Each structure stands twice: as C-alpha cells, then as structure tokens.
Amino acid sequence: MVLNAIKYVRGKLEVLDQLRLPHDEIYVDITGPEDAWHAIRSMQVRGAPMIALVAVLSLAVWGDGYIKSKVGQENLGHQTIAPDFIAHSLRYLVTSRPTAVNLADAAMKLENLVFAALEHPGATGLSVIEAYIQGAEQMLVDDVRDNERIGRHGADWVLKNTAGQKVSMLTHCNTGSLATAGYGTALGVIRSLHAQNALHHVYYTETRPYNQGSRLTGYELIHDTIPATLITDSMAAALLQLKGRSENIAAVVVGADRVAANGDTANKIGTYALAVLARHHQIKFLVAAPRTTIDLGTASGLDITIEERSPSEVTTIKGPRILRSSDGRFEVESEKTEEISIAAQHTQAWNPAFDVTPAALIDGIVTELGVVEKNQHGEFCLDTIFNAQDFTEPIKIKNETEGKPIVPNGLFENSWLE
C-alpha cells in the first residue's frame, strides 16, 4: 500500500507532518489558508505537486466552513465577497514557496474559474464557492491519475533504452507519495519498474541540507519493500564510476519544481551536479513532472527565481536522540528531538534550495502524456504537449507550432461551468 501523505474529505484536510518523518507518522489539521501557508513554508509539506494541492484544498476547507457558518449564510447572496477573498487567499498562498510553479499554476486556474462562475446568470456566493471547491477537488483526483501515467511512461522509456535486463536507478530528493497526492513522479517511475519486475536496485541521495532523500525517500522505499541503498550526495560520482556497469545503473531520474519553456529545469539543489555526472558517465538523465510543472511563460532557467533559505539549515541538523548498545545497535527515542551544530560558531553559509539543470543535459522529460525528447535541433518543444493527446512514443516535433495559441490542459473542460 502506497503511503498517504494527504487525507481529504469535504470540509477536512489533514497532512502528514514531514518534519517528523521517518520516525513518527503524525497528521496535522489544515483548517484554512493561513495553516497551509505556514505548513508549506516550514516544509511540513513539500514537493511541488503536494504544495499546490494542500494550498488549494485549504481554501476549499475554508469555503465549506464558510457555507455552513452563520456569517456565511448571511453573506452568500452577496456576489463579490467570496470571489474576492478566494483570489486574495490564492495570491497569498503563492508567496509560501516561490520556485515551484505548480502552486502558481493551480492558483491561476482556480482564480479564473471563480470569476468565470461569477459571470453565470444567477451566480451567488454559494455557487462561486461550490465551483471553487469542486475545482480544487478535481485537481486532487487528477494528480493521482497523472502520477500513475508518469510512472508508466517513464518506466517504459527506460526499458526501451536499455538492453532488456533489470536496471538500477539513481534518484535525488523525494518525489514519491510524500511529494504528490499519491504514487509520485520520479519515484513513480521507479515504482512502475519495480511493479514490472524490471528493477534491480535503487540508489538514493541523502539530499543535503534538508535530507529529504534519507528521511523521506528512504522511508517510502522501505515501506514499499523496494531494494534500495542510501548514499551521501558526494558519493554519486564514485557510485557511477565503481558500480555503474556492474549494477546496470540505467538512468538518473529526478522530479522538478519548475521546467522552463526551453527545458531548463529547477529542482532540489544537487540535481545539476547529478546531470553533469550522468553525462560524463554516459547514462540517461530524466526529469519526471506533470504538465502543471512546465512554465511556458518562463523562457529559460535564467528567469527562474531561486529560493534561498536560512543558513542554519546548513550549519545545524535536527533529529531524535538514539540509545546505542555495546554491540553497535541503537534505538531511536523519537519523542526527544534535538538540534545540534555541525559547523563552527559564526560560520556563514549559503543555502539555495534549488539549482537549474540546463536542458542540454536532460535526455527526456516524462509527463502524464509521455516522454518528450529533443527534436533534430537539440531543442525541447514543450508547447506541443499542451495540444497533444496521450501518446506512447517520445515527442520529437519541430518548431511548427510557433505562433499558434497554447491551449491549457483542459482541467476544467466539460465541467459544471458549462
């Protein structure tokens, strides 16, 4: 059974506190936008798809409570109160993490939906809020479906580009059920390989300084009984040099927080280094992400804002105490979490949360529609997938669609608004 990091029924949202993992599974209530903003900012919730879902569903929870409240009952006939509050709240939520594009994309779509609902004859505050809630709930459903498709397409591509034997994979950060509504993006590719009995082994980096790999990816892989080994970030080069052939390491697969129009990809710090290593060792480098992560409004990686976090995340580390026995074994005292210094006092540290991998180092971008490869000019033409139907072969399309309108992914087509 895949881990469930988000629990939602109409009017109630709970998220797994990822700061307590891997030692404690504790769910926290998200009662509205302010709770969501702080959960995202503090990284109780993380992963670009998950950030977007928690944000928009927090506002759905607020909407359900507002409909049922006395104040809401008195104001639901007023058309503008609900849409104005929703629009303001969505823009506030987008400020929680600036690099990941999924949240901004979801907020834009839902804000457009709300004001479209307002234009319908007889629209009321109730009808507008109901339209918003249904839209946010549909995003949750679509995320699980899209992740399963990403996993299948990515696994098929890896096997097609290898010699037909079991493969090993290297991944970075956490891109599984803890970063999405379920299954995962890059980790979804690994899960799909495992389900097909085509996976030999997974290597995953600890992902300093927040250790999403050692804390979260390891937790998921152990939960799913997928054969895996943890390495430090600085061991990746040695791994590919010493074990690349013997372990049949076929590819590095990572997620993304934002993919620019040219294919440059912002992802967790350390991703760029892995792409350089993959190219040197002649193994494939894949980015796995839904179309909502692709930002056609950002021309290249030079235009992506990189979040910088507190230096203390680099100079200190948090974790539970351990009780070590004389034979070297230890038990974790999960109720006694401590923060310790790992650097000299007054150390200055630089802590960018993300880096940008140039498109030139990326072999394919796995989406819910399939794997996009470069055309004969060595370019990704990502605008084409917003007009495409599901495909099984990689897309290799010339720039023949320049000047044509880009159609959104149809999330709200055939909806209650029509």
PDB file of C-alpha atoms in Angstrom, residues 154-163 165-172 186 189-190 193 198-205 231 236 239-240 243-245 247-254 274-275 277-279 281-288 361-364 366 371:
ATOM      1  CA  GLY A 154       8.953   6.727 -17.646  1.00  0.00           C
ATOM      2  CA  ALA A 155       9.455   3.038 -16.900  1.00  0.00           C
ATOM      3  CA  ASP A 156       8.613   2.069 -20.485  1.00  0.00           C
ATOM      4  CA  TRP A 157      11.091   4.641 -21.815  1.00  0.00           C
ATOM      5  CA  VAL A 158      13.894   3.400 -19.543  1.00  0.00           C
ATOM      6  CA  LEU A 159      13.357  -0.212 -20.577  1.00  0.00           C
ATOM      7  CA  LYS A 160      13.130   0.719 -24.244  1.00  0.00           C
ATOM      8  CA  ASN A 161      16.510   2.423 -23.978  1.00  0.00           C
ATOM      9  CA  THR A 162      18.292  -0.425 -22.167  1.00  0.00           C
ATOM     10  CA  ALA A 163      19.344  -3.937 -23.088  1.00  0.00           C
ATOM     11  CA  GLN A 165      17.654  -6.679 -18.401  1.00  0.00           C
ATOM     12  CA  LYS A 166      16.819  -5.482 -14.914  1.00  0.00           C
ATOM     13  CA  VAL A 167      18.001  -1.954 -14.310  1.00  0.00           C
ATOM     14  CA  SER A 168      19.195   0.073 -11.348  1.00  0.00           C
ATOM     15  CA  MET A 169      18.276   3.732 -10.911  1.00  0.00           C
ATOM     16  CA  LEU A 170      19.681   6.742  -9.081  1.00  0.00           C
ATOM     17  CA  THR A 171      17.330   9.390  -7.701  1.00  0.00           C
ATOM     18  CA  HIS A 172      17.563  12.588  -5.690  1.00  0.00           C
ATOM     19  CA  ALA A 186      10.400  10.264 -10.404  1.00  0.00           C
ATOM     20  CA  VAL A 189       8.905   5.712 -12.460  1.00  0.00           C
ATOM     21  CA  ILE A 190      10.878   3.589 -10.002  1.00  0.00           C
ATOM     22  CA  LEU A 193       9.785  -0.523 -12.841  1.00  0.00           C
ATOM     23  CA  ALA A 198      12.304  -4.827 -14.090  1.00  0.00           C
ATOM     24  CA  LEU A 199      14.096  -3.084 -11.210  1.00  0.00           C
ATOM     25  CA  HIS A 200      17.329  -4.428  -9.789  1.00  0.00           C
ATOM     26  CA  HIS A 201      18.175  -1.723  -7.242  1.00  0.00           C
ATOM     27  CA  VAL A 202      17.642   1.928  -6.324  1.00  0.00           C
ATOM     28  CA  TYR A 203      20.317   4.291  -5.092  1.00  0.00           C
ATOM     29  CA  TYR A 204      19.097   7.487  -3.492  1.00  0.00           C
ATOM     30  CA  THR A 205      20.984  10.508  -2.206  1.00  0.00           C
ATOM     31  CA  ILE A 231      24.381   7.322  -0.415  1.00  0.00           C
ATOM     32  CA  ALA A 236      27.281   9.856  -6.572  1.00  0.00           C
ATOM     33  CA  LEU A 239      28.837   5.168  -7.417  1.00  0.00           C
ATOM     34  CA  LEU A 240      28.609   5.679 -11.179  1.00  0.00           C
ATOM     35  CA  LYS A 243      29.160   0.357  -9.729  1.00  0.00           C
ATOM     36  CA  GLY A 244      27.572   1.863 -12.815  1.00  0.00           C
ATOM     37  CA  ARG A 245      28.196  -1.149 -15.058  1.00  0.00           C
ATOM     38  CA  GLU A 247      24.736  -2.662 -11.119  1.00  0.00           C
ATOM     39  CA  ASN A 248      23.418  -1.690 -14.578  1.00  0.00           C
ATOM     40  CA  ILE A 249      22.577   1.852 -13.492  1.00  0.00           C
ATOM     41  CA  ALA A 250      20.482   2.894 -16.471  1.00  0.00           C
ATOM     42  CA  ALA A 251      19.416   6.401 -15.539  1.00  0.00           C
ATOM     43  CA  VAL A 252      19.203   9.197 -13.055  1.00  0.00           C
ATOM     44  CA  VAL A 253      15.562  10.199 -12.591  1.00  0.00           C
ATOM     45  CA  VAL A 254      14.537  13.327 -10.710  1.00  0.00           C
ATOM     46  CA  LEU A 274      23.959  14.724 -10.951  1.00  0.00           C
ATOM     47  CA  ALA A 275      23.130  15.734 -14.526  1.00  0.00           C
ATOM     48  CA  LEU A 277      27.844  13.231 -13.708  1.00  0.00           C
ATOM     49  CA  ALA A 278      25.277  11.337 -15.764  1.00  0.00           C
ATOM     50  CA  ARG A 279      26.524  12.939 -18.975  1.00  0.00           C
ATOM     51  CA  HIS A 281      29.309   8.512 -17.375  1.00  0.00           C
ATOM     52  CA  GLN A 282      27.027   8.214 -20.421  1.00  0.00           C
ATOM     53  CA  ILE A 283      23.838   7.288 -18.601  1.00  0.00           C
ATOM     54  CA  LYS A 284      20.424   8.805 -19.202  1.00  0.00           C
ATOM     55  CA  PHE A 285      19.130  11.758 -17.217  1.00  0.00           C
ATOM     56  CA  LEU A 286      15.347  12.028 -16.916  1.00  0.00           C
ATOM     57  CA  VAL A 287      13.088  14.686 -15.409  1.00  0.00           C
ATOM     58  CA  ALA A 288       9.653  13.423 -14.333  1.00  0.00           C
ATOM     59  CA  LEU A 361      21.967  17.776 -20.028  1.00  0.00           C
ATOM     60  CA  ILE A 362      18.426  16.338 -19.984  1.00  0.00           C
ATOM     61  CA  ASP A 363      17.585  13.328 -22.193  1.00  0.00           C
ATOM     62  CA  GLY A 364      13.836  13.316 -21.651  1.00  0.00           C
ATOM     63  CA  VAL A 366       8.432  12.486 -18.561  1.00  0.00           C
ATOM     64  CA  VAL A 371       8.273  11.289 -22.665  1.00  0.00           C
TER      65      VAL A 371
END
